[in-house]
Coordinates of C-alpha atoms and ligand atoms in Angstrom, one line a residue:
M1 CA 18.1 -27.3 48.3
S2 CA 17.3 -23.6 48.6
D3 CA 14.3 -22.1 46.9
I4 CA 14.9 -21.0 43.4
I5 CA 12.1 -18.5 42.6
H6 CA 12.9 -14.9 43.1
L7 CA 11.4 -11.6 41.9
L8 CA 13.1 -9.9 39.0
P9 CA 14.7 -6.6 39.8
D10 CA 12.5 -3.7 38.6
S11 CA 14.9 -2.7 35.8
V12 CA 14.6 -6.1 34.2
A13 CA 10.9 -6.4 34.8
N14 CA 10.5 -3.0 33.2
Q15 CA 12.6 -3.9 30.2
I16 CA 10.5 -7.0 29.6
A17 CA 7.2 -5.1 29.9
A18 CA 8.6 -2.3 27.7
G19 CA 9.0 -4.9 24.9
E20 CA 5.3 -5.1 24.7
V21 CA 4.8 -1.4 24.1
I22 CA 8.0 -0.2 22.5
Q23 CA 9.1 -2.3 19.6
R24 CA 10.7 0.2 17.4
P25 CA 11.2 4.0 17.0
A26 CA 7.7 4.3 15.5
S27 CA 6.2 3.0 18.8
V28 CA 8.0 5.8 20.7
L29 CA 6.7 8.4 18.2
K30 CA 3.2 7.1 18.6
E31 CA 3.2 7.2 22.4
L32 CA 4.7 10.6 22.6
V33 CA 2.5 12.3 20.0
E34 CA -0.6 10.7 21.5
N35 CA 0.4 12.1 24.9
A36 CA 0.8 15.5 23.4
I37 CA -2.6 15.3 21.9
D38 CA -4.1 14.1 25.1
A39 CA -2.5 17.1 26.8
G40 CA -4.5 19.4 24.5
A41 CA -1.6 20.5 22.3
T42 CA -2.5 22.5 19.2
N43 CA 1.0 22.5 17.8
I44 CA 3.3 19.5 17.8
K45 CA 6.8 19.4 16.4
I46 CA 8.5 16.1 15.8
V47 CA 12.2 15.7 15.1
I48 CA 13.9 12.4 14.3
K49 CA 17.5 11.5 13.7
D50 CA 18.8 8.3 12.1
A51 CA 15.4 6.9 11.6
G52 CA 14.7 7.5 15.3
R53 CA 17.6 5.4 16.5
T54 CA 19.5 8.3 18.0
L55 CA 16.7 10.8 18.6
I56 CA 13.0 11.1 18.6
Q57 CA 11.9 14.4 19.9
V58 CA 8.3 15.6 20.4
I59 CA 7.6 19.2 21.4
D60 CA 4.1 20.3 22.3
N61 CA 2.3 23.3 23.5
G62 CA -0.1 21.3 25.7
K63 CA -0.9 21.8 29.3
G64 CA 2.5 20.7 30.7
M65 CA 3.0 18.9 34.0
S66 CA 3.8 19.9 37.6
E67 CA 7.1 18.8 38.9
T68 CA 5.5 16.0 40.9
D69 CA 3.5 14.8 37.9
A70 CA 6.5 14.9 35.7
R71 CA 8.3 12.6 38.1
M72 CA 5.3 10.4 38.5
A73 CA 4.7 10.1 34.8
F74 CA 7.5 7.6 34.5
E75 CA 6.1 5.2 37.0
R76 CA 4.4 2.2 35.6
H77 CA 0.6 2.5 35.6
A78 CA 0.8 6.1 36.4
T79 CA -1.8 7.9 34.4
S80 CA -4.0 11.0 34.7
K81 CA -6.5 9.6 32.3
I82 CA -8.5 6.9 34.0
S83 CA -9.0 6.3 37.7
S84 CA -11.2 3.2 37.8
A85 CA -12.0 0.2 35.8
D86 CA -15.3 1.6 34.8
D87 CA -13.5 4.4 33.0
L88 CA -12.1 1.8 30.6
F89 CA -15.5 1.7 28.9
T90 CA -15.7 5.4 28.2
I91 CA -12.2 6.1 27.1
R92 CA -11.8 9.2 24.9
T93 CA -8.1 9.8 25.3
M94 CA -5.5 8.1 23.2
G95 CA -3.5 6.7 26.1
F96 CA -4.9 5.2 29.3
R97 CA -2.6 2.5 30.5
G98 CA 0.0 4.7 32.0
E99 CA 2.7 2.4 30.6
A100 CA 4.3 4.2 27.7
L101 CA 6.6 6.6 29.5
A102 CA 7.7 3.9 32.0
S103 CA 8.4 1.6 29.0
I104 CA 10.3 4.2 27.1
A105 CA 12.4 5.2 30.1
A106 CA 13.3 1.5 30.6
V107 CA 14.9 1.2 27.2
A108 CA 16.2 4.7 26.3
Q109 CA 17.8 7.9 27.6
V110 CA 15.0 10.4 28.1
E111 CA 15.1 14.1 28.7
L112 CA 11.8 15.7 29.7
R113 CA 11.3 19.5 29.9
T114 CA 7.8 20.6 30.9
R115 CA 6.1 23.7 32.3
R116 CA 2.5 24.5 32.9
E117 CA 1.4 27.9 31.6
D118 CA 1.0 29.4 35.1
D119 CA 4.2 28.1 36.6
E120 CA 7.2 30.4 36.4
L121 CA 9.7 27.6 36.1
G122 CA 9.5 24.3 34.5
V123 CA 11.2 21.1 35.3
L124 CA 13.9 19.0 33.6
I125 CA 14.1 15.3 34.2
E126 CA 16.8 13.0 32.8
I127 CA 16.2 9.4 33.1
A128 CA 17.8 6.4 31.5
G129 CA 17.1 2.7 31.9
T130 CA 14.6 3.6 34.6
R131 CA 17.2 5.4 36.7
V132 CA 16.7 9.1 37.3
F133 CA 19.9 11.1 36.7
K134 CA 18.7 14.6 37.0
Q135 CA 15.7 16.5 38.3
E136 CA 15.9 20.3 38.4
S137 CA 14.0 23.5 37.8
V138 CA 14.6 25.1 34.4
Q139 CA 13.3 27.9 32.3
C140 CA 11.5 26.5 29.3
D141 CA 8.5 27.1 27.1
S142 CA 5.1 26.1 28.4
G143 CA 4.1 22.7 27.2
T144 CA 6.2 19.6 27.1
S145 CA 9.3 18.5 25.2
F146 CA 10.4 14.8 25.3
Q147 CA 13.8 13.8 23.8
V148 CA 14.2 10.1 23.5
K149 CA 17.8 9.3 22.7
N150 CA 19.6 6.1 21.8
L151 CA 16.6 3.8 21.8
F152 CA 17.5 0.3 23.1
F153 CA 20.9 1.5 24.3
N154 CA 20.7 -1.1 27.0
V155 CA 19.0 -3.9 25.0
P156 CA 21.4 -4.8 22.2
A157 CA 19.2 -7.7 21.0
R158 CA 16.4 -5.3 20.4
R159 CA 18.6 -2.8 18.7
R160 CA 19.8 -5.5 16.3
F161 CA 16.3 -6.4 15.6
L162 CA 15.6 -3.0 14.0
K163 CA 15.3 -3.0 10.2
S164 CA 17.2 -0.7 7.8
D165 CA 16.8 3.1 8.2
N166 CA 14.4 3.2 5.3
V167 CA 12.1 0.6 6.7
E168 CA 12.1 2.2 10.2
K169 CA 11.4 5.6 8.6
G170 CA 8.5 4.1 6.8
H171 CA 7.1 2.9 10.1
L172 CA 7.6 6.3 11.6
L173 CA 5.7 8.0 8.8
N174 CA 2.9 5.5 8.9
E175 CA 2.4 6.1 12.6
F176 CA 2.5 9.8 11.9
Y177 CA -0.1 9.5 9.1
R178 CA -2.4 7.6 11.4
I179 CA -2.3 10.3 14.0
V180 CA -2.4 13.4 11.8
L181 CA -5.3 12.1 9.7
V182 CA -7.5 12.2 12.8
N183 CA -6.2 15.3 14.6
T184 CA -6.7 17.8 11.9
E185 CA -7.2 20.7 14.2
V186 CA -3.7 20.3 15.5
S187 CA -0.8 21.6 13.4
F188 CA 2.2 19.3 13.0
S189 CA 5.7 19.6 11.7
F190 CA 8.0 16.7 11.1
Y191 CA 11.8 17.0 10.6
D192 CA 14.3 14.3 9.7
G193 CA 17.4 16.0 11.1
D194 CA 17.3 19.4 9.5
D195 CA 15.1 18.4 6.6
E196 CA 11.5 19.5 6.9
I197 CA 9.4 16.5 5.8
F198 CA 6.0 17.9 6.7
Q199 CA 4.5 21.2 7.7
L200 CA 0.8 20.7 8.3
S201 CA -1.3 23.6 9.5
A202 CA -4.6 23.1 11.3
S203 CA -7.2 22.3 8.6
N204 CA -9.9 19.9 7.8
I205 CA -9.7 16.2 6.9
K206 CA -9.9 16.7 3.2
I207 CA -7.1 19.3 3.1
R208 CA -5.0 17.2 5.4
I209 CA -5.3 14.2 3.1
E210 CA -4.3 16.3 0.2
N211 CA -1.4 17.8 2.1
I212 CA -0.1 14.4 3.1
F213 CA -0.7 12.2 0.1
G214 CA -1.0 14.8 -2.6
K215 CA 2.1 16.5 -1.3
N216 CA 3.5 16.8 -4.8
S217 CA 0.4 16.0 -6.9
K218 CA -2.4 17.8 -5.1
K219 CA -4.6 17.8 -8.1
R220 CA -4.8 14.1 -8.3
W221 CA -6.1 14.0 -4.7
Q222 CA -8.4 17.0 -5.1
Q223 CA -10.1 15.3 -8.0
Q224 CA -10.7 11.9 -6.4
L225 CA -12.1 12.4 -2.9
L226 CA -15.8 11.8 -2.6
N227 CA -17.5 12.7 0.6
I228 CA -19.2 10.0 2.6
E229 CA -21.6 10.7 5.4
T230 CA -24.2 8.7 7.3
S231 CA -25.8 9.2 10.6
T232 CA -27.7 6.4 12.4
N233 CA -28.3 5.7 16.0
L234 CA -25.8 3.0 15.9
I235 CA -23.0 4.8 14.2
N236 CA -22.0 8.0 12.5
I237 CA -19.8 7.5 9.5
T238 CA -17.9 10.4 7.8
G239 CA -14.9 10.6 5.6
Y240 CA -13.8 10.3 2.0
V241 CA -13.6 7.5 -0.6
G242 CA -11.6 7.7 -3.8
K243 CA -13.3 7.6 -7.2
P244 CA -13.0 4.2 -8.9
E245 CA -10.7 5.5 -11.7
F246 CA -8.1 6.5 -9.1
A247 CA -8.0 3.0 -7.6
Q248 CA -4.4 1.7 -7.5
K249 CA -2.4 -1.4 -6.7
S250 CA -1.5 -0.2 -3.3
A251 CA -4.2 2.1 -2.2
V252 CA -4.2 4.4 0.8
Q253 CA -6.8 3.0 3.1
Y254 CA -7.7 4.1 6.6
F255 CA -10.4 3.3 9.1
F256 CA -10.7 5.3 12.4
V257 CA -13.0 4.8 15.2
N258 CA -13.6 7.5 17.8
G259 CA -10.4 9.2 16.8
R260 CA -8.3 6.1 16.8
Y261 CA -6.7 4.3 13.9
M262 CA -8.0 0.7 13.4
R263 CA -7.6 -2.2 11.1
H264 CA -10.7 -4.0 10.2
P265 CA -10.6 -6.6 7.5
Y266 CA -14.3 -7.3 7.7
F267 CA -15.4 -3.6 7.2
H268 CA -12.8 -3.4 4.5
K269 CA -14.7 -6.0 2.6
A270 CA -17.9 -3.9 2.9
V271 CA -16.1 -1.0 1.2
M272 CA -14.6 -3.2 -1.5
L273 CA -18.1 -4.7 -2.2
A274 CA -19.4 -1.2 -3.0
Y275 CA -16.7 -0.9 -5.6
S276 CA -17.2 -4.3 -7.2
Q277 CA -17.6 -4.2 -10.9
M278 CA -16.1 -0.8 -11.0
I279 CA -12.4 -1.5 -10.5
Q280 CA -10.1 -4.2 -11.6
A281 CA -9.5 -7.1 -9.2
T282 CA -5.9 -6.2 -8.7
E283 CA -6.6 -2.6 -7.7
S284 CA -8.3 -1.1 -4.7
P285 CA -9.7 2.3 -3.9
N286 CA -8.3 4.9 -1.5
Y287 CA -10.4 5.5 1.5
F288 CA -10.4 7.5 4.7
I289 CA -13.4 6.4 6.8
Y290 CA -14.2 7.7 10.3
F291 CA -16.6 6.0 12.7
E292 CA -18.1 7.5 15.7
V293 CA -19.8 5.1 18.0
D294 CA -20.8 4.9 21.6
P295 CA -17.5 3.8 23.3
Q296 CA -19.5 1.3 25.3
T297 CA -20.3 -0.7 22.1
I298 CA -16.6 -1.3 21.2
D299 CA -13.8 -3.1 22.7
I300 CA -10.6 -1.2 22.0
N301 CA -8.2 -3.9 22.4
I302 CA -6.4 -3.5 25.7
H303 CA -3.2 -4.5 24.1
P304 CA -1.4 -1.3 23.2
T305 CA 0.1 -2.1 19.9
K306 CA -2.9 -4.0 18.4
T307 CA -5.1 -2.0 16.1
E308 CA -8.0 -4.5 15.8
I309 CA -11.2 -3.4 17.5
K310 CA -14.3 -5.4 18.2
F311 CA -17.7 -3.9 17.6
E312 CA -20.9 -5.0 19.2
N313 CA -23.0 -4.5 16.1
E314 CA -20.6 -5.6 13.5
Q315 CA -23.1 -6.9 11.0
A316 CA -25.4 -3.9 11.1
I317 CA -22.4 -1.5 10.7
W318 CA -21.2 -3.6 7.8
S319 CA -24.5 -2.9 5.9
I320 CA -24.6 0.8 6.9
L321 CA -21.0 1.2 5.7
S322 CA -21.5 -0.5 2.4
A323 CA -24.6 1.4 1.7
A324 CA -22.9 4.7 2.6
V325 CA -20.0 4.0 0.2
K326 CA -22.4 3.0 -2.5
E327 CA -24.4 6.1 -2.1
S328 CA -21.5 8.4 -2.4
L329 CA -20.3 6.5 -5.5
G330 CA -23.8 6.8 -6.9
K331 CA -23.9 10.5 -6.3
F332 CA -20.6 11.0 -8.0
N333 CA -22.1 9.4 -11.1
V334 CA -24.7 12.1 -11.4
V335 CA -22.3 14.9 -11.0
P336 CA -19.9 15.9 -13.9
S337 CA -16.7 14.3 -13.0
I338 CA -14.3 16.7 -14.8
D339 CA -12.2 18.5 -12.3
F340 CA -14.8 17.7 -9.8
D341 CA -14.0 19.5 -6.5
Q342 CA -16.1 18.8 -3.5
E343 CA -15.3 22.1 -2.0
G344 CA -16.8 24.1 -4.8
A345 CA -19.4 21.7 -6.0
I346 CA -23.1 22.0 -5.3
D347 CA -24.0 19.7 -2.4
I348 CA -26.4 17.1 -3.6
P349 CA -28.7 16.3 -0.7
S350 CA -28.1 12.8 0.6
N351 CA -31.8 12.0 0.6
V352 CA -32.1 11.9 -3.1
N353 CA -34.5 9.2 -4.2
V354 CA -32.3 6.1 -4.1
E355 CA -34.4 4.5 -6.9
N356 CA -33.2 7.2 -9.3
V357 CA -29.6 6.8 -8.5
R358 CA -28.0 4.9 -11.3
P359 CA -25.6 2.2 -10.3
P360 CA -22.0 3.4 -10.4
Q361 CA -20.3 2.8 -13.7
T362 CA -16.9 3.2 -15.1
N363 CA -15.4 2.5 -18.5
F364 CA -13.8 -0.6 -17.3
N365 CA -15.6 -3.6 -18.6
P366 CA -15.1 -6.6 -16.4
N367 CA -16.7 -8.9 -19.0
Y368 CA -14.2 -8.0 -21.6
N369 CA -13.5 -11.0 -23.6
P370 CA -11.0 -10.9 -26.4
F371 CA -12.6 -14.0 -28.0
T372 CA -15.8 -12.2 -28.8
T373 CA -14.4 -9.5 -31.1
S374 CA -15.5 -9.9 -34.6
Y375 CA -12.5 -11.1 -36.3
K376 CA -13.3 -13.3 -39.4
R377 CA -11.1 -15.7 -41.1
P378 CA -13.2 -17.5 -43.7
T379 CA -11.1 -20.5 -44.6
L380 CA -10.6 -21.9 -41.1
D381 CA -13.5 -21.7 -38.7
W382 CA -11.4 -21.0 -35.6
E383 CA -14.1 -18.9 -33.9
Q384 CA -16.5 -21.8 -33.9
L385 CA -13.8 -24.2 -32.8
Y386 CA -12.9 -21.9 -29.8
G387 CA -16.5 -20.9 -29.2
G388 CA -17.3 -24.5 -28.4
F389 CA -14.1 -24.9 -26.4
E390 CA -14.9 -21.9 -24.3
K391 CA -18.4 -22.9 -23.6
K392 CA -17.4 -26.3 -22.6
K393 CA -15.0 -24.8 -20.1
E394 CA -17.7 -22.8 -18.5
E395 CA -20.2 -25.5 -18.3
P396 CA -18.3 -28.6 -17.5
D397 CA -21.3 -30.4 -16.2
S398 CA -23.6 -30.0 -19.2
P399 CA -24.1 -33.2 -21.2
S400 CA -22.0 -33.2 -24.3
E401 CA -22.8 -35.1 -27.5
G402 CA -19.3 -34.9 -28.8
Q403 CA -15.8 -35.4 -27.5
P404 CA -15.0 -34.2 -24.0
F405 CA -13.0 -31.3 -25.4
Q406 CA -11.8 -29.9 -22.2
S407 CA -9.6 -32.8 -21.5
S408 CA -8.6 -33.6 -25.0
M409 CA -8.0 -30.0 -26.2
S410 CA -5.8 -28.6 -23.6
I411 CA -3.5 -31.6 -23.0
E412 CA 0.0 -30.3 -22.7
S413 CA 3.1 -31.9 -23.9
N414 CA 5.0 -33.1 -20.8
D415 CA 8.1 -32.4 -22.6
Q416 CA 8.0 -28.8 -23.7
Q417 CA 11.7 -28.4 -23.5
Q418 CA 11.7 -30.3 -26.8
T419 CA 9.3 -28.0 -28.4
F420 CA 11.7 -25.6 -30.0
E421 CA 13.7 -28.2 -31.8
N422 CA 10.4 -29.6 -33.1
I423 CA 9.1 -26.4 -34.5
E424 CA 8.7 -27.3 -38.1
S425 CA 11.3 -25.3 -39.8
R426 CA 9.9 -22.0 -40.9
S427 CA 6.4 -23.3 -40.7
E428 CA 4.0 -20.5 -41.3
N429 CA 3.0 -18.6 -38.1
F430 CA -0.5 -17.6 -37.7
Q431 CA -1.8 -14.9 -35.4
F432 CA -5.1 -15.7 -33.9
K433 CA -7.3 -12.8 -32.6
N434 CA -4.2 -10.6 -32.6
R435 CA -3.4 -12.3 -29.3
Y436 CA -2.1 -15.8 -29.9
I437 CA 0.6 -17.1 -32.2
L438 CA -0.2 -20.5 -33.6
T439 CA 2.6 -22.5 -35.2
G440 CA 3.0 -26.0 -36.3
I441 CA 5.3 -28.3 -34.4
K442 CA 6.1 -31.9 -35.1
S443 CA 3.8 -33.2 -32.4
G444 CA 0.9 -30.9 -33.2
M445 CA 0.1 -27.3 -32.9
L446 CA 1.6 -24.8 -30.5
M447 CA -0.3 -21.8 -29.3
I448 CA 1.6 -19.0 -27.7
D449 CA 0.2 -16.0 -25.8
Q450 CA 2.1 -13.2 -27.4
Q451 CA 1.9 -10.8 -24.5
R452 CA 3.1 -13.3 -22.0
A453 CA 5.8 -14.5 -24.2
H454 CA 7.1 -11.0 -24.7
T455 CA 6.9 -10.3 -21.0
R456 CA 9.1 -13.3 -20.3
V457 CA 11.6 -12.3 -23.0
L458 CA 11.9 -8.7 -21.6
F459 CA 12.0 -9.9 -18.0
D460 CA 15.0 -12.0 -18.8
L461 CA 16.6 -9.2 -20.7
F462 CA 16.1 -6.7 -17.8
M463 CA 17.4 -9.1 -15.3
I464 CA 20.6 -9.5 -17.3
Q465 CA 20.9 -5.7 -17.8
M466 CA 20.6 -5.1 -14.0
E467 CA 23.5 -7.5 -13.5
N468 CA 25.7 -6.3 -16.3
R469 CA 24.9 -2.6 -16.7
K470 CA 24.5 -3.0 -20.4
A471 CA 21.4 -1.0 -21.1
V472 CA 21.1 1.8 -23.5
S473 CA 19.5 4.9 -22.3
Q474 CA 17.0 6.9 -24.3
Q475 CA 17.1 10.6 -23.5
I476 CA 13.9 12.4 -22.8
L477 CA 13.8 15.7 -24.6
F478 CA 11.5 17.4 -22.1
P479 CA 12.3 15.8 -18.8
E480 CA 9.3 14.8 -16.7
T481 CA 9.1 15.3 -12.9
L482 CA 8.4 12.4 -10.6
E483 CA 7.0 13.7 -7.3
L484 CA 6.8 11.4 -4.4
T485 CA 5.6 11.3 -0.9
P486 CA 8.4 11.0 1.7
D487 CA 7.8 7.3 2.3
D488 CA 7.6 6.4 -1.4
A489 CA 10.8 8.4 -1.9
L490 CA 12.6 6.1 0.5
I491 CA 11.6 3.1 -1.5
F492 CA 12.4 4.8 -4.7
E493 CA 15.9 5.6 -3.6
Q494 CA 16.4 1.9 -3.1
M495 CA 15.2 1.1 -6.6
M496 CA 17.4 3.8 -8.2
P497 CA 20.6 1.8 -8.7
D498 CA 18.7 -0.9 -10.6
L499 CA 16.8 1.6 -12.6
N500 CA 20.0 3.3 -13.6
R501 CA 21.4 0.1 -14.9
L502 CA 18.3 -0.4 -17.0
G503 CA 18.9 2.9 -18.7
F504 CA 16.8 5.3 -16.5
E505 CA 18.5 8.5 -15.6
F506 CA 17.3 10.8 -12.8
E507 CA 18.3 14.0 -11.3
K508 CA 17.3 14.8 -7.8
M509 CA 15.5 18.0 -7.5
E510 CA 14.0 19.4 -4.3
L511 CA 13.1 17.0 -1.6
N512 CA 11.3 13.9 -2.9
S513 CA 11.2 15.1 -6.5
Y514 CA 13.2 13.7 -9.4
S515 CA 13.6 14.8 -12.9
V516 CA 13.4 11.9 -15.3
K517 CA 16.0 12.5 -18.0
G518 CA 16.4 9.1 -19.6
V519 CA 14.5 5.9 -19.9
S520 CA 15.2 2.3 -20.8
S521 CA 15.2 2.0 -24.6
H522 CA 12.5 -0.6 -24.4
V523 CA 10.0 1.7 -22.8
G524 CA 8.3 4.6 -24.5
T525 CA 9.0 8.0 -23.0
A526 CA 5.4 8.9 -23.0
S527 CA 4.1 7.6 -19.7
V528 CA 7.3 7.1 -17.8
V529 CA 6.1 8.8 -14.7
N530 CA 3.1 6.5 -14.5
L531 CA 5.3 3.6 -15.1
L532 CA 7.6 4.5 -12.3
L533 CA 4.6 5.1 -9.9
E534 CA 3.2 1.7 -10.8
M535 CA 6.6 0.1 -10.2
L536 CA 6.7 1.7 -6.8
D537 CA 3.3 0.4 -6.0
K538 CA 4.2 -3.1 -6.9
T539 CA 7.4 -2.9 -4.9
K540 CA 5.5 -1.7 -1.9
N541 CA 3.1 -4.6 -2.2
T542 CA 5.8 -7.3 -2.2
A543 CA 7.5 -8.7 0.8
E544 CA 8.1 -6.7 3.9
D545 CA 11.8 -6.9 3.1
I546 CA 11.7 -5.0 -0.2
S547 CA 15.4 -5.5 -1.1
A548 CA 14.9 -9.3 -1.3
S549 CA 12.8 -9.2 -4.4
L550 CA 13.6 -5.7 -5.7
H551 CA 15.3 -6.9 -8.9
E552 CA 12.4 -9.2 -9.8
T553 CA 9.7 -6.6 -9.1
I554 CA 11.4 -4.0 -11.2
A555 CA 12.1 -6.3 -14.1
L556 CA 8.6 -7.7 -14.0
T557 CA 6.8 -4.3 -13.9
L558 CA 9.0 -3.0 -16.6
A559 CA 8.5 -6.1 -18.7
E560 CA 4.7 -6.0 -18.3
T561 CA 4.6 -2.4 -19.3
A562 CA 6.9 -2.6 -22.2
S563 CA 5.6 -5.9 -23.6
L564 CA 3.6 -5.9 -26.7
K565 CA -0.1 -6.2 -25.9
S566 CA -2.9 -8.5 -26.9
G567 CA -4.6 -7.0 -29.9
Q568 CA -1.4 -5.9 -31.4
R569 CA -1.0 -7.1 -35.0
L570 CA 2.3 -8.8 -35.7
T571 CA 4.1 -9.4 -39.0
S572 CA 5.3 -12.8 -39.8
E573 CA 8.9 -11.8 -39.0
E574 CA 7.9 -10.3 -35.7
M575 CA 6.2 -13.6 -34.8
S576 CA 9.2 -15.7 -35.7
D577 CA 11.5 -13.3 -33.9
L578 CA 9.4 -13.5 -30.7
I579 CA 9.3 -17.3 -30.9
D580 CA 13.1 -17.5 -31.3
R581 CA 13.7 -15.2 -28.4
L582 CA 11.1 -17.0 -26.2
F583 CA 12.8 -20.4 -26.7
A584 CA 16.1 -18.8 -26.0
S585 CA 14.8 -18.4 -22.4
A586 CA 15.3 -21.2 -19.9
N587 CA 11.9 -20.5 -18.6
H588 CA 9.8 -20.3 -21.8
N589 CA 6.8 -22.1 -20.4
F590 CA 5.8 -19.6 -17.8
T591 CA 5.9 -15.9 -17.1
P592 CA 7.9 -14.7 -14.2
D593 CA 4.8 -14.5 -12.1
G594 CA 3.8 -18.0 -13.1
K595 CA 1.3 -17.6 -15.9
K596 CA 1.2 -20.2 -18.7
I597 CA 2.8 -18.8 -21.9
M598 CA 2.0 -21.6 -24.3
T599 CA -0.1 -24.7 -24.8
I600 CA 0.1 -27.6 -27.3
F601 CA -2.6 -29.4 -29.1
T602 CA -1.2 -32.7 -30.1
G603 CA -1.8 -34.1 -33.6
E604 CA -3.5 -37.0 -32.1
E605 CA -6.0 -34.8 -30.3
L606 CA -6.6 -32.8 -33.4
D607 CA -7.1 -35.9 -35.5
K608 CA -9.8 -37.2 -33.1
R609 CA -11.8 -34.1 -33.9
F610 CA -12.4 -35.2 -37.5
Ligands
ADP1 P1 -1.0 7.3 29.5 O1 -0.9 8.1 28.3 O2 -1.5 5.9 29.2 O3 -1.7 7.9 30.7 P2 1.8 7.6 29.7 O4 2.9 6.8 30.3 O5 1.9 7.8 28.2 O6 0.5 7.0 30.1 O7 1.8 9.0 30.4 C1 1.7 9.1 31.7 C2 1.1 10.4 32.2 O8 2.1 11.4 31.9 C3 -0.1 10.8 31.4 O9 -1.3 10.3 31.9 C4 -0.1 12.3 31.5 O10 -0.7 12.7 32.7 C5 1.4 12.6 31.6 N1 1.9 13.1 30.3 C6 2.6 12.4 29.4 N2 3.0 13.1 28.3 C7 2.5 14.3 28.5 C8 2.5 15.6 27.8 N3 3.1 15.6 26.6 N4 1.9 16.6 28.3 C9 1.3 16.6 29.5 N5 1.3 15.5 30.3 C10 1.8 14.3 29.8
MG2 MG1 0.3 7.8 26.7

């Protein structure tokens, strides 16, 4: 038998290696823009077409390449950035592996035009699937222009693997944000076809953040950014953290180290800790935190697409970081917060006596407990009943002289489907704490959480409306404007058909802005913009493939917003109406997100208590 092992042809080997570096249009964008930055560009223009499938172009005014270098640049492991293994530990440039261009050229059609400032003529190179088709002198601007066309033209499997245009565009924008948030001294423009998406002039970090995320609502961003700054011999930390009241469901959170984006779940916890007690558990703060450390003390993962980075002094940095965030939140507390603008504000020295800094506070009370409000109903001593119940729940181990309430009180009927038929006909409903509806049923007493019940009822209704287009629209007299960032606008466009069916009406204004002309008749017109933003947030936070759960997310957010709230007084008719509608639902036991709507105290259990 002949030998069976052979070397792969270069073209195949390159394609395989390319898969490591180039996974989607966004990876091409990242590599090209990082190269432009490494080349000292001060102005970078990006053009994409069809979410980068047909074109990704990056034009820079950097130092350009000689003809030989331009040709060499496409060779694997060709780099001008390091020359020995030692250099790996002092890397300051974005690239260093010399693999990106080789990888891109293996899976796309590439046109490179480049000229050094002092050269009279530049060079044009056309290369596709690693083969060079053209190399000639051309007249061109100084700097470099890369056009990457028809990505994965020769790897159909990879092409099919790409997601929808909106998803790919989202990736492109995320990659763009990660780069422009660091390189603020460089001006950037970003075009989707002929549409200008971003025009960012050279500025500082704060203005860059505002220009990107506050593109259409700058004020919101101007008001929320608090400076953070700490300098120790281990690490310098600078950047901005958002005020607690601007925390949101899907916050904008960035860590950078030595000019490179990184993910770091452990340091993330340090930041979150500083905010604990100040924000709700479901929300998190915006932050943009920049580390500068001795490159020798970190291990920038050699894998090109990974963004995790290991630190030598992780624990110490954790403490420094958490303290730095706490300090700036503390400072904010002693400065008037109305229209607070860092730029104009008096700079409070960071060496203020820490003892005098009051712990950060917000109006949110994490200990809020609706049971403790002073509602009195003299005939039945419900408070006492529940007071005991609650206490028992908290201290399950304490010795009890009476019945073990916990087990006896919260026993649930196994057969709640039967509940509705058993509701004693027109038995009086009783609203407890303006939060629960109590009603007699044959087997005992039913207790319904009014807010959750209404959420379920509305959710079912909205789901039906989305399928049947039956909703009534309520016109807004003075239409409000919804202004979105480009990536949010992409998601919003996907939600739009569903929202239309629910009675929302929009008119597209300029890029990424929409005038809200009508709303679902179940929602007040007052805070419709906030509602839509919240809905967007939730949608972004759900599965990677948004379309899969889009209906549910929209219906649930809307239901949660429009539902009557705990604390709302209900008339007897309103209570029976809600109960009727709840039991008309096939899923009356749980809310769409799985929270218990009702519980039953059986007659037997109640009897035992006397
Ligand atoms: P790396 O960035 O890791 O060195 P690349 O494959 O991305 O590897 O690039 C190879 C080389 O091509 C770089 O080291 C650099 O010398 C050159 N190069 C790439 N892009 C540019 C550019 N926009 N301007 C000038 N030189 C560039
Ligand atoms: Mg590179």
